[in-house]
XYZ file of C-alpha atoms in Angstrom:
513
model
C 0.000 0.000 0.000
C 2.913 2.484 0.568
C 3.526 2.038 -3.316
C 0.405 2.626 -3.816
C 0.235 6.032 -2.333
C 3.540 7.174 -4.304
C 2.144 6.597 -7.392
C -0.993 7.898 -6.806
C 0.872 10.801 -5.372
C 3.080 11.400 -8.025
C -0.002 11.113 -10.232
C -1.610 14.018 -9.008
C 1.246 16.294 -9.793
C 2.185 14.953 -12.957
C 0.744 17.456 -14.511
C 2.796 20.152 -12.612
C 5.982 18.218 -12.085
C 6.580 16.192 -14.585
C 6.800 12.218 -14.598
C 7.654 10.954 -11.674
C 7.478 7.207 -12.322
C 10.482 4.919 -13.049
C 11.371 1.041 -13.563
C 11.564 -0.814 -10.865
C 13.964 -3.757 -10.189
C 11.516 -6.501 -11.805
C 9.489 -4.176 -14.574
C 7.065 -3.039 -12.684
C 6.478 0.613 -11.888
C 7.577 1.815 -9.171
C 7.398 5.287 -7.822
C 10.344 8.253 -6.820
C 9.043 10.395 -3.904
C 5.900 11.946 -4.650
C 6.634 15.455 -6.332
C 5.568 18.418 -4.330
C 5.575 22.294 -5.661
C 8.491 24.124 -3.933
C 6.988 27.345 -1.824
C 7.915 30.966 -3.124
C 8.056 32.758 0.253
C 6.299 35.921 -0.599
C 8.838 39.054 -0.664
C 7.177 40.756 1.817
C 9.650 42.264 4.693
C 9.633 38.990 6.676
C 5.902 37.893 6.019
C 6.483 34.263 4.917
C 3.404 32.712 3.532
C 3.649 29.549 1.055
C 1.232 28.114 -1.237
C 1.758 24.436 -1.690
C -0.077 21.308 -2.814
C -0.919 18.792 0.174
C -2.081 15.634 -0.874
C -2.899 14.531 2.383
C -4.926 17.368 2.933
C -6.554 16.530 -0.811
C -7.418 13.498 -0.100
C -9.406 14.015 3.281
C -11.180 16.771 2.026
C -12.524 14.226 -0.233
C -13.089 11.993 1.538
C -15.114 13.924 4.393
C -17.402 15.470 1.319
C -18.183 12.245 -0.277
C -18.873 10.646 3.434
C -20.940 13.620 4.521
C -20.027 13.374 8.366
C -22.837 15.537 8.953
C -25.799 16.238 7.977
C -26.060 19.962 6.997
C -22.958 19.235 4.690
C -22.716 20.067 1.579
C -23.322 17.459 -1.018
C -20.755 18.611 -4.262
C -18.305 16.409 -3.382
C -20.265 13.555 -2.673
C -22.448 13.762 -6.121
C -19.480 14.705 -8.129
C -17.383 11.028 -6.857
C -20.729 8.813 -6.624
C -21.218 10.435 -10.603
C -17.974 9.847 -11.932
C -16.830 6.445 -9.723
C -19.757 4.995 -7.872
C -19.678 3.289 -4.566
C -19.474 -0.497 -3.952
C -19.887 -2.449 -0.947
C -16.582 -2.163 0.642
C -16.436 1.858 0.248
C -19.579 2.514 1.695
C -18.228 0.056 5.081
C -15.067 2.298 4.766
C -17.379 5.702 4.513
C -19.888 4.849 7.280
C -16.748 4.076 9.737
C -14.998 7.480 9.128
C -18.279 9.158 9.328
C -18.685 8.029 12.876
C -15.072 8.625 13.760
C -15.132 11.941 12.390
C -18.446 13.193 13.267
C -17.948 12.196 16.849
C -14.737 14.524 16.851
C -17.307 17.080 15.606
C -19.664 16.324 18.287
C -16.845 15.854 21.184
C -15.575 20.006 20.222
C -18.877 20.996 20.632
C -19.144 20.011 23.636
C -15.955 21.772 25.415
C -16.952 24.038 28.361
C -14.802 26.864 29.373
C -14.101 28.172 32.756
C -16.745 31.104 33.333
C -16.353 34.221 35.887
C -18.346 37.056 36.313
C -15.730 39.139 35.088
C -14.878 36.839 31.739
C -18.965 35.687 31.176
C -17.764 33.634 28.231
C -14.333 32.409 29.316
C -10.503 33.717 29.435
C -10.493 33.771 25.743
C -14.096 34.861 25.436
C -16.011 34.227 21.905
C -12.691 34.520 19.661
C -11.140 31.440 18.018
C -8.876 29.471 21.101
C -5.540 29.339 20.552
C -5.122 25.786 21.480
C -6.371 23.604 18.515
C -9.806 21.469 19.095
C -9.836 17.791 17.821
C -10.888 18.408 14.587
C -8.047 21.211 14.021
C -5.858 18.298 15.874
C -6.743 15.864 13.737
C -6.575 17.571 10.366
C -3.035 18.315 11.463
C -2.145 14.908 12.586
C -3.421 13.466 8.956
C -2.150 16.571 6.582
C 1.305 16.159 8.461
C 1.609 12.488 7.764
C 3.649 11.587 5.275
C 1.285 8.814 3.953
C -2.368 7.271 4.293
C -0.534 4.478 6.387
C 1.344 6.586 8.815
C -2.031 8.052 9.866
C -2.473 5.481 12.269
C 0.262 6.536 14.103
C -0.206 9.920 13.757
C -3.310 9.891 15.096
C -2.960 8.542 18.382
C -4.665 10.453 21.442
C -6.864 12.096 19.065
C -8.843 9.263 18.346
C -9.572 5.837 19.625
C -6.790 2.796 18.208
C -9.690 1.232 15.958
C -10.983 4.809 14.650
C -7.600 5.132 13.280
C -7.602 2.218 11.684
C -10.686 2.750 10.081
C -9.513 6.412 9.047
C -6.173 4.938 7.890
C -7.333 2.393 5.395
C -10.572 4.925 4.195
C -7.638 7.272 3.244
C -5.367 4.292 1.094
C -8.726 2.985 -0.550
C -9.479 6.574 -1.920
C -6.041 7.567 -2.937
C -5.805 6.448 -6.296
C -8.935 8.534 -7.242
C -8.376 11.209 -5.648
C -4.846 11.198 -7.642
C -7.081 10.851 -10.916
C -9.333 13.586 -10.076
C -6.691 16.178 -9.793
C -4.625 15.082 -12.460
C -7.767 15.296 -14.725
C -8.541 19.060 -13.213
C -7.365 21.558 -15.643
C -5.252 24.247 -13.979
C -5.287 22.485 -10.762
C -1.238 21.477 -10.695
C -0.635 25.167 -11.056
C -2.903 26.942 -8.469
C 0.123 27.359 -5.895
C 2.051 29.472 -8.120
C -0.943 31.828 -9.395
C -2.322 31.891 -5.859
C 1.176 32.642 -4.505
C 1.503 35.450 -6.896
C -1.917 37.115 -5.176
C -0.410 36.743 -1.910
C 2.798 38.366 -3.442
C 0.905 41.713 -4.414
C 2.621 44.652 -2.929
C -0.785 45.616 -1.948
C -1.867 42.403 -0.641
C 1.213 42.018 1.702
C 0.700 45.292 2.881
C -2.950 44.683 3.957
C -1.518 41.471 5.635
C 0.811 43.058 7.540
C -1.212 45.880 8.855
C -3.575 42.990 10.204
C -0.955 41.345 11.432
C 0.153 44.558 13.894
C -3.448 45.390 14.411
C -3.809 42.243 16.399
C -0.463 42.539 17.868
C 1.759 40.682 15.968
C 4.950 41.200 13.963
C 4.549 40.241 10.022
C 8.040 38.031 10.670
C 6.102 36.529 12.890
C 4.259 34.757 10.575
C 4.451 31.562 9.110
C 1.400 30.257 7.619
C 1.709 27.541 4.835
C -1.690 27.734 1.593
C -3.214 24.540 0.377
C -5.519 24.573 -2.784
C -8.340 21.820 -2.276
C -9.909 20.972 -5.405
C -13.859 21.314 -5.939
C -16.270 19.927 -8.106
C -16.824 22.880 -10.734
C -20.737 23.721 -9.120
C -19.057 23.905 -5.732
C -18.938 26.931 -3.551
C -15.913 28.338 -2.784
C -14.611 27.598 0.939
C -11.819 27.685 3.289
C -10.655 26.973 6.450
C -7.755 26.873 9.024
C -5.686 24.738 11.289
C -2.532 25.677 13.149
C -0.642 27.179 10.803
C -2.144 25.983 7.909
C -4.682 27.206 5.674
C -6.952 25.159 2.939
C -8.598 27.258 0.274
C -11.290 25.490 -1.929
C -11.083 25.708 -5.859
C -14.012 24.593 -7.772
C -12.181 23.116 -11.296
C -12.602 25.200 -13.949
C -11.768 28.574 -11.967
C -8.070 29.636 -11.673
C -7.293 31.526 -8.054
C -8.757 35.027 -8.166
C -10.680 37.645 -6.374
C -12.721 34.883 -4.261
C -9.538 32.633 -3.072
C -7.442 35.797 -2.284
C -10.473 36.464 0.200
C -10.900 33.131 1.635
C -6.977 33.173 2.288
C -7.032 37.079 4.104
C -9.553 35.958 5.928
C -8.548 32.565 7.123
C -4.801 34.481 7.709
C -6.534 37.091 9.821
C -8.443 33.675 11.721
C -4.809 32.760 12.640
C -3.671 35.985 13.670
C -7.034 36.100 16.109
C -6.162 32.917 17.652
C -2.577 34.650 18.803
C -4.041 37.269 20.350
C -3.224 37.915 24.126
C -6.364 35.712 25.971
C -7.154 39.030 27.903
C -7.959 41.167 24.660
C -10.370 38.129 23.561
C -11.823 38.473 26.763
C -12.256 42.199 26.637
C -13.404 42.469 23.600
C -15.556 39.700 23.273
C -17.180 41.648 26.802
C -17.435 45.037 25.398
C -19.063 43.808 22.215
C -22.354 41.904 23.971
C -22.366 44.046 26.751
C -23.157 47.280 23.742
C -24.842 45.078 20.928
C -25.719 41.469 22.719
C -24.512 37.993 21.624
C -27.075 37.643 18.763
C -25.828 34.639 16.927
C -25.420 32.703 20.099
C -22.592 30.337 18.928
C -19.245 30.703 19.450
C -18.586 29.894 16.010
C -20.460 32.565 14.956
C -19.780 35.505 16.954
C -20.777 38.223 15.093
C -17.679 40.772 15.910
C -14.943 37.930 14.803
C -17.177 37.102 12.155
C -17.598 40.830 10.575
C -13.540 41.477 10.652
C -13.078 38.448 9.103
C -15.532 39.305 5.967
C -14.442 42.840 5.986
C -10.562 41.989 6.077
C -11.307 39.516 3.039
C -14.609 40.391 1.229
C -14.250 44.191 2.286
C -10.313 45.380 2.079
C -8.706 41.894 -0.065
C -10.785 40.754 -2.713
C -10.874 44.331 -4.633
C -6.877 44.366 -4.539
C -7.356 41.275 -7.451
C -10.514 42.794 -9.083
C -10.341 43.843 -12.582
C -13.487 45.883 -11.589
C -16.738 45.902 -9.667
C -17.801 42.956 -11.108
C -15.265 41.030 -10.160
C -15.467 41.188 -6.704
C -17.366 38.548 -4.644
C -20.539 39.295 -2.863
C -20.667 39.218 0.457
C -21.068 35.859 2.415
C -23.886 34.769 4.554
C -27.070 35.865 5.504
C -28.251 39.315 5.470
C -27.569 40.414 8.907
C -23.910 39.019 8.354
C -23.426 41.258 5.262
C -24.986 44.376 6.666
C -22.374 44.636 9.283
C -19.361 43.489 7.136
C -20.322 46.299 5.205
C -20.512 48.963 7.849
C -17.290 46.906 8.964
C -15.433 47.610 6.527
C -14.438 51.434 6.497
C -14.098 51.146 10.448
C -11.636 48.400 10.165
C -9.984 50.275 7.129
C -9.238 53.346 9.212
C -7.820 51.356 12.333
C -5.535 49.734 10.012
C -4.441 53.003 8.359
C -4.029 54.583 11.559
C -2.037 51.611 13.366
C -4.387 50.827 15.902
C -4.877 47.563 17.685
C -7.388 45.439 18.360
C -8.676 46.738 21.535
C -12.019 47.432 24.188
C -12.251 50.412 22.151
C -12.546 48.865 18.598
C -15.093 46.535 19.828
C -16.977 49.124 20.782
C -17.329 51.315 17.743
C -17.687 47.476 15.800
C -20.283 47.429 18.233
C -21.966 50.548 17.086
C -21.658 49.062 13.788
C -23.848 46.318 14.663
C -26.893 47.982 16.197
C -27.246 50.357 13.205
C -26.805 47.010 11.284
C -29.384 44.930 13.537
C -30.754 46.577 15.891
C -30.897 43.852 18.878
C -33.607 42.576 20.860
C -33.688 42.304 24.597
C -33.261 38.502 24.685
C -29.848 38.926 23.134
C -28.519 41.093 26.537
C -30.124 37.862 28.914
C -25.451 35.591 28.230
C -23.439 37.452 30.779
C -26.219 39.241 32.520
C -26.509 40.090 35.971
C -30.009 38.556 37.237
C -31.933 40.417 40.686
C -34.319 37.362 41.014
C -36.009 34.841 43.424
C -35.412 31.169 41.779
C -39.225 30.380 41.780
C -39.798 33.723 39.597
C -36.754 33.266 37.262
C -37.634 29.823 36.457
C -39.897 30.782 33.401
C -36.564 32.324 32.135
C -34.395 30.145 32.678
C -37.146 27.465 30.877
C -37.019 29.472 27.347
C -32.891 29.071 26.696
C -30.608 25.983 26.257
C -27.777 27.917 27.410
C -28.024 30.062 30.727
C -24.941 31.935 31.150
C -25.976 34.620 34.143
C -24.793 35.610 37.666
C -27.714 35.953 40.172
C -27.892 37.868 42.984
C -30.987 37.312 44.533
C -32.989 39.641 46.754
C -32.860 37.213 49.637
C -29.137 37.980 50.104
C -27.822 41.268 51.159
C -26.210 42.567 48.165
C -24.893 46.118 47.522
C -26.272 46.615 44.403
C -25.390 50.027 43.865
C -21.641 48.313 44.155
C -22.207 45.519 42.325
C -23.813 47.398 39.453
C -20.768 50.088 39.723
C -18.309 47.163 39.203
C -19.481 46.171 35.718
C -20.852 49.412 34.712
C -21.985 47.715 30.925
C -23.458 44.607 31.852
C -26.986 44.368 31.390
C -29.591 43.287 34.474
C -32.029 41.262 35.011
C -34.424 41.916 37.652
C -37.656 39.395 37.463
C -39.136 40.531 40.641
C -42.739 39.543 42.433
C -44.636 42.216 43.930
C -43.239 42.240 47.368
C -39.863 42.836 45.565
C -41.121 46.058 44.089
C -42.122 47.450 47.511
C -38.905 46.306 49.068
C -35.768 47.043 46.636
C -36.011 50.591 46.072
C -34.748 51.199 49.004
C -31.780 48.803 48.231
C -31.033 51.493 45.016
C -29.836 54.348 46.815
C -28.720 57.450 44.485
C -30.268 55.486 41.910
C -33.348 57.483 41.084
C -33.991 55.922 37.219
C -33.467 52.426 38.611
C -35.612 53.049 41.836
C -38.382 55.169 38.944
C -38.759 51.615 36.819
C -39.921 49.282 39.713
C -42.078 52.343 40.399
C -43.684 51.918 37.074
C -43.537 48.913 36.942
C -45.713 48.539 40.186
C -48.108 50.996 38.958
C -48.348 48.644 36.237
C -49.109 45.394 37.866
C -52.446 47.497 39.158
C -53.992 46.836 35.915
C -52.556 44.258 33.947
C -50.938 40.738 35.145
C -47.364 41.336 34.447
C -44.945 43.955 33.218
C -41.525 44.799 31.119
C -39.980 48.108 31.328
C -36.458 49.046 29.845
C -33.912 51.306 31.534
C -31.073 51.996 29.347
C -27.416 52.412 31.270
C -25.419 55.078 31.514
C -22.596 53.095 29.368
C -23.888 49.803 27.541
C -26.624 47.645 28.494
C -29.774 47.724 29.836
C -31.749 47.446 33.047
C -34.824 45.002 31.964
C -37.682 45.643 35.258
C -40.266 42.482 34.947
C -42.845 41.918 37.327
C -46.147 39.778 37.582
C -48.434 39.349 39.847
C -48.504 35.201 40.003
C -46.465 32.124 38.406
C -48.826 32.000 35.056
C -48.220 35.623 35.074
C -44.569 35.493 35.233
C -44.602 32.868 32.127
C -46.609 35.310 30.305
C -44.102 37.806 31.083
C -41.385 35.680 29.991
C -42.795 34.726 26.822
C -43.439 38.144 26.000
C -40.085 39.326 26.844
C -38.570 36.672 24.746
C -40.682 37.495 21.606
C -39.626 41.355 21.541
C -38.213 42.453 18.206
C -36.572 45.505 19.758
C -35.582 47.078 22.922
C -39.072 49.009 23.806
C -38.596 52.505 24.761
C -41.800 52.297 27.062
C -43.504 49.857 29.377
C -45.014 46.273 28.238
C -47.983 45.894 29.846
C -48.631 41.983 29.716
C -52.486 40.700 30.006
C-alpha cells in the first residue's frame, strides 16, 4: 500500500511536475518520492506565507465530502465522486466508519466548556477562536502532516480511539488512487500554488496582511502560515478553512485563483492571527461587544464581531486588490444580517488599520456601534453574561425558554450592595424578574439610583392593571436594566414569553395581560 500512495501521489502532480514514475527492479512501476511544488516565500519584509499542494490534505477533504459526516454538509463532493466512480460495498463500510469517527470529533468540540467568571462571562479567551487547537483542528493536522495514508495510524494517536484510526487509515489508502485521478484530470489544478502565490505576493496584498498582522499585535516576521488549494467539483462553492498554521482554500475546477480565493486566504490568515491574540484582549473584547450590541448569533462559532472582521478583512479590504473591476469582486457571504455589518465593517476596520491601531475594548466598541445600526438587537440577546436580581421560583420561566443560561444571580434574599455591584461592571446588562413584594422592598436597596428606583415604580403601577410587566432602563454606558414583574407564576410565564418574543428594545412599558 505504501507504493500505492507514491504513485498515486506522483499522479496528481504529474501534470505540474513532470513524470515521476520509473522502472523498478523486476518491470514493474515503481514510484520516486511523490513530487511536491516548492513554496515561493512571498517578498514581503519577513511575512512568509507559502502556497503548496498537500495531498494529504486533498485526499481528506474528499473523503469527508463524499462521506458527509454531517448532515447539513454540503453534497458537491459527494455527487461529483458517486457520478464519476460509484460506490461499492466495501467503500460505503469504509465511509460509514470514518463518518462516525469523524463526526464524533465534531460532536466531542462541541461540547468543550470553558471556565466562566463574572468578570470573563464567556471564558478567558471569550467568543474569539482558542488558541489551542480542538480535535478536529488536531486531527486535520495529525493526517495533513503524515507523510502517507498508512502513517495516519500513528499519527493519530490520542486524538482518536486505536480502531478509529484504523478505520480512518485504510478509508484514506482505498481513496487515494482517485483522488490522484481527479486532480490530475482538473485543468489548472497542478498550477494553483504558483498563481495563488503570486496574489499573496501583491505589494498591496502584503501590505494589507501586515497591517492585520500589527493590528492584532503581531509582527509580520512573525508569521508563518503555509496555503493549500483543495480541489472542488466545478458547481461547488468556494470555501476555506484553518488549522494551526495551515490554511486550505477550496477551488471549484474550472476557476483559476482570483478575487474569491485571495479572500478566503485574508480571511482565514486574519483567523490565525485572532487565535494569537493575548487571551485578555479576547476576553475584553468579546465583553465590550455583547455588553453594547448582545450575543445575537449565540454560537461561538459565529460571533458576530470575529465574524464581521473576518468578511471585511477579506470580502471588504482583499478581494478588490485582485478585481479587474466591480464585477469582479465577490458578494458578500452569509445571511443578510452578516453582510450588513461586514459592510458597515469595513471602512471602520480600514481606518484602524491606516491609523495603526490595535485590536482593543475600544474597537469593539465602535464594531459594536456598527452592529446595532446594522441589527438593531432585541432584549433577549442582553439575557449571556447578565446580571439577574431574582427569586429562583420567579426566574424559572426564564431560565425554561434558553438551552444555554450563562448569568450571575444575585438574589434579593441575600444582602447585596447593588449600587456596588452594578458600579463594578458598569456595561453589563440586568435582570431583575421581581414579584410584587420585591417592588415594595428594593427601592430602598437602590440608593442614588433614582432611574433604577423610577422603573420598579412603574412597573408597580403597572401590575395594578394588567398581570405582568416589562420596562427598559437603558445604562449610563452599555446595556440595559430590563424591570419584569407579575403578579402570580402563570403571570410570570406570560411575562417571559413576552419578553422573549420582543423584536426591539421598547422605549416604554409592556404591559402583559
Amino acid at each position: 500500500m505504501k507504493r500505492l500512495w507514491s504513485i498515486a501521489a506522483a499522479a496528481a502532480l504529474l501534470s505540474a511536475c513532470g513524470p515521476a514514475k520509473q522502472k523498478g527492479p523486476e518491470g514493474g512501476e515503481q514510484a520516486a518520492e511523490p513530487a511536491v511544488s516548492q513554496p515561493t516565500p512571498a517578498p514581503a519584509r519577513g511575512l512568509a506565507l507559502s502556497v503548496t499542494h498537500s495531498m494529504m490534505g486533498e485526499i481528506l477533504h474528499l473523503l469527508e465530502g463524499v462521506s458527509i459526516y454531517r448532515r447539513d454538509m454540503p453534497r458537491d463532493v459527494f455527487k461529483a465522486f458517486e457520478a464519476r466512480y460509484g460506490l461499492d460495498a466495501g467503500d460505503r463500510k469504509l465511509l460509514r466508519r470514518f463518518a462516525f469517527a469523524r463526526n464524533e470529533l465534531w460532536e466531542k468540540d462541541g461540547r468543550g466548556e470553558v471556565e466562566r467568571s463574572f468578570a470573563n462571562p464567556f471564558g478567558p479567551e471569550g467568543l474569539f477562536p482558542p488558541a489551542a487547537p480542538g480535535l478536529q483542528a488536531r486531527f486535520w493536522l495529525a493526517v495533513v502532516d503524515s507523510p502517507e495514508p498508512a502513517a495516519v495510524r500513528r499519527s493519530l494517536a490520542g486524538i482518536v480511539e486505536p480502531s478509529d484510526a484504523e478505520s480512518i487509515a485504510a478509508a484514506l489508502q482505498q481513496f487515494t488512487p482517485r483522488v490522484a485521478e481527479i486532480l490530475k484530470a482538473a485543468p489548472g489544478h497542478a498550477g494553483a500554488p504558483e498563481k495563488l502565490q503570486a496574489l499573496l505576493a501583491r505589494p498591496d496584498v502584503v501590505g494589507l496582511i501586515e497591517s492585520l498582522s500589527r493590528f492584532c499585535g503581531l509582527e509580520p516576521a512573525d508569521l508563518r502560515i503555509q496555503i493549500h488549494p483543495l480541489w472542488l467539483p466545478a458547481e461547488a462553492t468556494a470555501e476555506a478553512f484553518s488549522c494551526g498554521d495551515h490554511v486550505f482554500v477550496g477551488l471549484p475546477e474550472g476557476r483559476g485563483p482570483g478575487p474569491m480565493q485571495l479572500a478566503l486566504c485574508v480571511r482565514e490568515l486574519l483567523r490565525c492571527m485572532l487565535r494569537r491574540l493575548p487571551a485578555g484582549t479576547k476576553a475584553l473584547a468579546s465583553v465590550r461587544f455583547v455588553e453594547r450590541a448582545g450575543w445575537q448569533a449565540g454560537s461561538r462559532d459565529d460571533f458576530a464581531l470575529v465574524e464581521g472582521l473576518l468578511d471585511a478583512a477579506g470580502y471588504g479590504l482583499a478581494a478588490p486588490l485582485a478585481a479587474a473591476g466591480p464585477s469582479e469582486v465577490p458578494p458578500w457571504p452569509g445571511a443578510d444580517a452578516r453582510k450588513r455589518l461586514a459592510e458597515r465593517l469595513s471602512p471602520i476596520l480600514r481606518k484602524h488599520l491606516a491609523d495603526g491601531r490595535k485590536l482593543d475594548g475600544v474597537f469593539a466598541l465602535e464594531a459594536a456601534r456598527a452592529q446595532v445600526a446594522a441589527n438593531p438587537p432585541r432584549p433577549a440577546h442582553f439575557v449571556d453574561g447578565a446580571m439577574v436580581i431574582a427569586q429562583d421560583a420567579a426566574l424559572a420561566p426564564f431560565k425554561a425558554k434558553v438551552t444555554r443560561w450563562i448569568v450571575w444571580k444575585f438574589p434579593p434574599t441575600q444582602r447585596y450592595n447593588y449600587p456596588r455591584k452594578l458600579d463594578e461592571a458598569p456595561g453589563r446588562s440586568v435582570l431583575m424578574v421581581l414579584t410584587p413584594r420585591d417592588l415594595k422592598e428594593l427601592p430602598g436597596r437602590f440608593p442614588n439610583l433614582p432611574k433604577i428606583q423610577k422603573a420598579m415604580a412603574e412597573a408597580y403601577e403597572a401590575l395594578k392593571r394588567k398581570r405582568g410587566v416589562i420596562v427598559c432602563l437603558p445604562r449610563a454606558s452599555r446595556g440595559y436594566v430590563f424591570v419584569m414583574a407579575a403578579k402570580g407564576p402563570k403571570a410570570m410565564q406570560a411575562v417571559a414569553d413576552a419578553f422573549f418574543k420582543l423584536e426591539a428594545v421598547p422605549g416604554r412599558p409592556v404591559e402583559v395581560d
